[in-house]
Short mmCIF file of C-alpha atoms in Angstrom, two decimals:
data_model
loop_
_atom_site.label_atom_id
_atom_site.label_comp_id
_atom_site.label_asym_id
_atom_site.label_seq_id
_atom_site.Cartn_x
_atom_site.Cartn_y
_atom_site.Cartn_z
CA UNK A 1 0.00 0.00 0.00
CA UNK A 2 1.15 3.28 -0.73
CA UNK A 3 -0.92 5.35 1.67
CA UNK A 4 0.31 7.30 5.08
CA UNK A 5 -1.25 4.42 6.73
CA UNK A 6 -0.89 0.62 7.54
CA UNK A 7 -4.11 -0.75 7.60
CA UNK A 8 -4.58 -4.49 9.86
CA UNK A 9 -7.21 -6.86 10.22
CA UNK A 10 -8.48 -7.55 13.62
CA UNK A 11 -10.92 -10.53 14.84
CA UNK A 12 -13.71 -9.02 16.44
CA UNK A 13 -12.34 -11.37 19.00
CA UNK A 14 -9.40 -9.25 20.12
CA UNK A 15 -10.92 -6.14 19.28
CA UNK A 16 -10.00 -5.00 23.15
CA UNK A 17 -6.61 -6.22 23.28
CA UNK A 18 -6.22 -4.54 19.83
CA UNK A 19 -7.12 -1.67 21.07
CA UNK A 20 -5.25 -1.65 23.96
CA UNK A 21 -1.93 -2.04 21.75
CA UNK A 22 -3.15 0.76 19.10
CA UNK A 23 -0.29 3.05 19.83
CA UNK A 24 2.54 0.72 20.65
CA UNK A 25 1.94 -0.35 16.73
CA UNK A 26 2.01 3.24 15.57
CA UNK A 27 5.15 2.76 17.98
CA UNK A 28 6.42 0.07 16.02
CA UNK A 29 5.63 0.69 12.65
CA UNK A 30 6.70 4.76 12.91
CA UNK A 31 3.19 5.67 11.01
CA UNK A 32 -0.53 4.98 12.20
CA UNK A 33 -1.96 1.78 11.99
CA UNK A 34 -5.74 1.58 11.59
CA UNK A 35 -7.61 -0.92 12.51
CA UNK A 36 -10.27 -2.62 10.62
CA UNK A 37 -12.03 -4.84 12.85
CA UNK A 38 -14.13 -7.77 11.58
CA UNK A 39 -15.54 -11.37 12.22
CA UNK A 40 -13.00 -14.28 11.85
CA UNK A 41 -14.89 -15.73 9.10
CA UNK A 42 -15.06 -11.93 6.99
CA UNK A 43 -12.09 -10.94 7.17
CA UNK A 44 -10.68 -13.49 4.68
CA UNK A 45 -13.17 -13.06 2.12
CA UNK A 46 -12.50 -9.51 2.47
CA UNK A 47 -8.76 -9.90 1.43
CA UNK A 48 -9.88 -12.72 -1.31
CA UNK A 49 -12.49 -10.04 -2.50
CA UNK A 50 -9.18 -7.30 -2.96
CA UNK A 51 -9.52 -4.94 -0.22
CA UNK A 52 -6.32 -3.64 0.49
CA UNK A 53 -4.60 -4.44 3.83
CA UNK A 54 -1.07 -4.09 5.43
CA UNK A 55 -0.97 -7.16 8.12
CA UNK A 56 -3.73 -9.48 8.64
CA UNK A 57 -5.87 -11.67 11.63
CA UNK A 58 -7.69 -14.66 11.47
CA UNK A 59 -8.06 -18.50 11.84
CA UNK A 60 -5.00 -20.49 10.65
CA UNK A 61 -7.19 -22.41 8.39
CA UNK A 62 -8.52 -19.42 5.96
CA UNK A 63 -4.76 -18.83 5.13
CA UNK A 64 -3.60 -21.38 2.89
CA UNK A 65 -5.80 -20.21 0.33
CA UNK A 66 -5.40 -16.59 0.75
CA UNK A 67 -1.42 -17.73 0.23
CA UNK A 68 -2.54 -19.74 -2.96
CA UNK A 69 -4.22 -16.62 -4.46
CA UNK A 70 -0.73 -14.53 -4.07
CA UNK A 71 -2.20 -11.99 -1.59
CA UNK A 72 -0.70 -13.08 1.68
CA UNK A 73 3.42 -13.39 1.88
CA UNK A 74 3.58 -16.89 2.96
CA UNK A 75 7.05 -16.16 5.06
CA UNK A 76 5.07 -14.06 7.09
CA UNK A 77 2.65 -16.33 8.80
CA UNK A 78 2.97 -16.73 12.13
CA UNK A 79 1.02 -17.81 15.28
CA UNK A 80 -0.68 -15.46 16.99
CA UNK A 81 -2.77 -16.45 19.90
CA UNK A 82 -5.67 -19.14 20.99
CA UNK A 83 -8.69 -17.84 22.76
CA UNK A 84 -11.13 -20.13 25.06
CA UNK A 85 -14.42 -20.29 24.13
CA UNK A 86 -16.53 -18.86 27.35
CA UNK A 87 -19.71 -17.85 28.39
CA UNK A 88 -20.30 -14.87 30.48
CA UNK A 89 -23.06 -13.63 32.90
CA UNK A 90 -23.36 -9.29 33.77
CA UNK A 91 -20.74 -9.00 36.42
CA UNK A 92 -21.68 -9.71 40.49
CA UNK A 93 -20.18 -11.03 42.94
CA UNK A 94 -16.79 -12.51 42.03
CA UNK A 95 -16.89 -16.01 41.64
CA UNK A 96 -14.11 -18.48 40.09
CA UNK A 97 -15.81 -19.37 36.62
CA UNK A 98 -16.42 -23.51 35.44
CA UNK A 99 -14.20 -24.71 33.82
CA UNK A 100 -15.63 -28.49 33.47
CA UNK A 101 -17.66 -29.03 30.43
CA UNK A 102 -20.61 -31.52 31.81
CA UNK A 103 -20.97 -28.67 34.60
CA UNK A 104 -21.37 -26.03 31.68
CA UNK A 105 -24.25 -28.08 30.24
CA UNK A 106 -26.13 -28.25 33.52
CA UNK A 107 -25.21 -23.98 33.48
CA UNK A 108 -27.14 -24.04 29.83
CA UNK A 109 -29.84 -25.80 30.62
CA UNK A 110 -30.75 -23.50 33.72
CA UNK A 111 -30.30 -20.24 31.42
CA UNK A 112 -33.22 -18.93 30.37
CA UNK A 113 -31.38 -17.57 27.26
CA UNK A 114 -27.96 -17.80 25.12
CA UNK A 115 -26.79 -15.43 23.01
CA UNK A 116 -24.07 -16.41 20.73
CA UNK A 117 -22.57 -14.69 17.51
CA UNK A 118 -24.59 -16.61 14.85
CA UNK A 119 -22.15 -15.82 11.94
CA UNK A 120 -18.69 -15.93 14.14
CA UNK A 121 -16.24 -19.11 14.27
CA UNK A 122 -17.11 -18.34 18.00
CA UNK A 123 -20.53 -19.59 17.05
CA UNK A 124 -20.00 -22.24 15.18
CA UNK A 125 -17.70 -23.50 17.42
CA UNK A 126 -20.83 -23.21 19.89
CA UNK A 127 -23.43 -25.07 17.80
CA UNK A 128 -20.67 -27.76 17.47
CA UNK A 129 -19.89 -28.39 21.36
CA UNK A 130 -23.83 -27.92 22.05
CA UNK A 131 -24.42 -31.01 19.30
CA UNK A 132 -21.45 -33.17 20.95
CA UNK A 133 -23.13 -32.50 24.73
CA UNK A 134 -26.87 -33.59 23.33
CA UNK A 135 -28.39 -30.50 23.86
CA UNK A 136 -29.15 -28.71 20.30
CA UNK A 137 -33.03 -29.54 20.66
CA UNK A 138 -33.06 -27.93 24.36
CA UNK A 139 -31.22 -25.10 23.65
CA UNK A 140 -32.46 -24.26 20.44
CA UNK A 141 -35.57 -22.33 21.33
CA UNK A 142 -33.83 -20.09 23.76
CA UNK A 143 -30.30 -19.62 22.14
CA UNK A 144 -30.30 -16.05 20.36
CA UNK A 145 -27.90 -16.10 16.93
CA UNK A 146 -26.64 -12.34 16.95
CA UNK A 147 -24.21 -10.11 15.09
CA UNK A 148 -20.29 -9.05 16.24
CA UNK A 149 -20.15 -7.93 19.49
CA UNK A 150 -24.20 -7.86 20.18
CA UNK A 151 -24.19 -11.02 22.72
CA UNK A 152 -22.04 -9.37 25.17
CA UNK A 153 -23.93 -6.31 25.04
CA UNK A 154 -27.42 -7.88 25.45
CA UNK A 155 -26.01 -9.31 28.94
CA UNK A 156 -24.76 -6.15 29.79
CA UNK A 157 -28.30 -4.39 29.01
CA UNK A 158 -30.06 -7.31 30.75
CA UNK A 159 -31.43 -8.57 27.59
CA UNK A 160 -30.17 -12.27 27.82
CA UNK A 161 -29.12 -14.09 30.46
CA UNK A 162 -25.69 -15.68 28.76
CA UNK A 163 -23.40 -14.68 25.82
CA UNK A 164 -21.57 -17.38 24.65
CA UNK A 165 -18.24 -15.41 23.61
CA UNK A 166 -14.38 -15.98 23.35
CA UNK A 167 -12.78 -15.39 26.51
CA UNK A 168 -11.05 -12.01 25.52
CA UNK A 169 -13.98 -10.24 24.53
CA UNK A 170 -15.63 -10.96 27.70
CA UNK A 171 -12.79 -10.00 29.78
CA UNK A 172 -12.57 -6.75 27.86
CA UNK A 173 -16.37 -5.88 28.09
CA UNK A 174 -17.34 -3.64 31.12
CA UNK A 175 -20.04 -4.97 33.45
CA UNK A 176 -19.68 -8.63 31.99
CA UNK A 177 -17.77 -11.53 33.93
CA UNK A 178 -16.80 -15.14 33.00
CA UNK A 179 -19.40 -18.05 34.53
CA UNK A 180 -17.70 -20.19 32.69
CA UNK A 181 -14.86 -21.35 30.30
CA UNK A 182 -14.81 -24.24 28.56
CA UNK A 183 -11.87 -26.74 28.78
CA UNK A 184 -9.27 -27.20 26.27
CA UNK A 185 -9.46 -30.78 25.88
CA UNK A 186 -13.16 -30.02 25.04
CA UNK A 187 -11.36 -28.54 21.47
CA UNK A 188 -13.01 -25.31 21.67
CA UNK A 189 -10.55 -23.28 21.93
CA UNK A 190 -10.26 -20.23 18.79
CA UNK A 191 -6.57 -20.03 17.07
CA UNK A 192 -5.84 -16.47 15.48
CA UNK A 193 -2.82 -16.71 13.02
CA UNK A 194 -1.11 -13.39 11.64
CA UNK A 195 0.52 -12.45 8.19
CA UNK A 196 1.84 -10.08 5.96
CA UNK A 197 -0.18 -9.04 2.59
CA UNK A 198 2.22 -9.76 -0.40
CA UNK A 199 3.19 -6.09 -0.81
CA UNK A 200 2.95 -4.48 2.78
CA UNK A 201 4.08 -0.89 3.54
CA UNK A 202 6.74 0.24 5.44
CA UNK A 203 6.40 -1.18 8.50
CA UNK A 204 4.41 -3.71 8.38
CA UNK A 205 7.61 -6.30 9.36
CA UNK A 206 7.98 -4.06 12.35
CA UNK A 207 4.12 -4.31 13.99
CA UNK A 208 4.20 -8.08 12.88
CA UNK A 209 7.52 -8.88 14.81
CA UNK A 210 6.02 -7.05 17.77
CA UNK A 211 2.26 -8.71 18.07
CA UNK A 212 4.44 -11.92 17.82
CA UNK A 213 7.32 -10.92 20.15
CA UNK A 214 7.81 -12.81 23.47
CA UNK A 215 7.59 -9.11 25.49
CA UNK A 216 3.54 -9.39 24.74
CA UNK A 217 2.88 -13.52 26.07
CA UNK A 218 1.99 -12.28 29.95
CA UNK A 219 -0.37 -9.51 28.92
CA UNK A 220 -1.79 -11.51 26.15
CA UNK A 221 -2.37 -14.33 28.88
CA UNK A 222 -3.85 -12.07 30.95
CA UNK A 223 -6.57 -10.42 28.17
CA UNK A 224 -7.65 -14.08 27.45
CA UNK A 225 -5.25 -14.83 24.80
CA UNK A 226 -2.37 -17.86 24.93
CA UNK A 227 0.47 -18.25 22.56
CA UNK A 228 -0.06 -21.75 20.57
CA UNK A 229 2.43 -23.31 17.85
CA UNK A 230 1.59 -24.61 14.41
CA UNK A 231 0.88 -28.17 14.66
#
């Protein structure tokens, strides 16, 4: 790109922890570095559709192609972070969240509704563990399919009872708190992977070396987000 600006992808995911890191990239990369923050699932067919872009987000398994098609550098891709899947409740009384998946069932049936993010990989994550626990016909008529970002909110305006939600969006959403986070031997965990475009601006190499340097595991950790290795 040839613009005054780097322009990265961001997983409506991370969107906090994103934020939180906004001017260390502009840091990093000597320029400002906007943001475009989308679902996992969008922002590759974004890229594949030609939108410009600097340094990209997403699940490892969108890449391959988008290396195929010549618009991602294939040198560049790199690990980035896996999220827990989790559900949260609006925020009371501190209380250590479960973590064992039969005892998350048991917390679903009880709810009187779920909201999940009906065209996220968060969601269809959630259909997927809901199917393997036996529960799609009893959750079905109260779980709520919503847009980016909208499940967390309707806890937080005390218009559903749950948001299903990765781990770091609920930790970075005011007035929410985790009930519960599933396990990750219940493979349900989200893996972000990040990457270069094939002709990224001046630096680019700069804000990708730091979102992957060792300096950023702890607070990573600590937003929700745990450093993983290509299998």
């Amino acid at each position: 790109m040839t613009t005054a600006t780097l322009h990265i992808f961001v997983p409506t995911a991370i969107r906090g922890i994103m934020a939180l890191l906004g001017p260390r990239l502009d840091a990093a990369a000597g320029r400002p570095v906007t943001q475009i923050v989308d679902l996992n699932p969008k922002i590759p067919e974004r890229i594949a559709a030609g939108e410009a872009f600097d340094i990209g987000l997403t699940n490892p398994e969108y890449v391959p192609a988008l290396i195929a098609s010549d618009q991602v550098d294939p040198a560049t891709h790199r690990p980035f972070g896996r999220v827990p899947l989790a559900v949260g409740c609006r925020a009371g009384p501190r209380a250590e969240p479960l973590r064992d998946a039969f005892a998350i069932a048991d917390l679903f049936r009880r709810a009187d509704s779920i909201a999940y993010t009906g065209a996220g990989t968060s969601g269809r994550i959630f259909l997927d563990a809901v199917a393997r626990l036996g529960l799609s016909d009893t959750l079905r008529p109260k779980s709520r399919p919503m847009g980016g970002g909208e499940p967390v909110a309707s806890v937080t305006a005390g218009d559903t009872e749950l948001a299903v939600a990765p781990l770091s969006t609920i930790l970075s959403t005011p007035g929410i708190a985790p009930a519960a986070v599933f396990p990750r031997d219940f493979g349900t965990d989200i893996d972000m992977s990040i990457f270069l475009s094939a002709s990224p601006g001046r630096g680019a190499t700069a804000v990708l070396d730091l979102l992957t340097s060792g300096t950023l595991n702890d607070e990573l950790a600590a937003a929700g987000a745990m450093r993983f290795g290509f299998a």
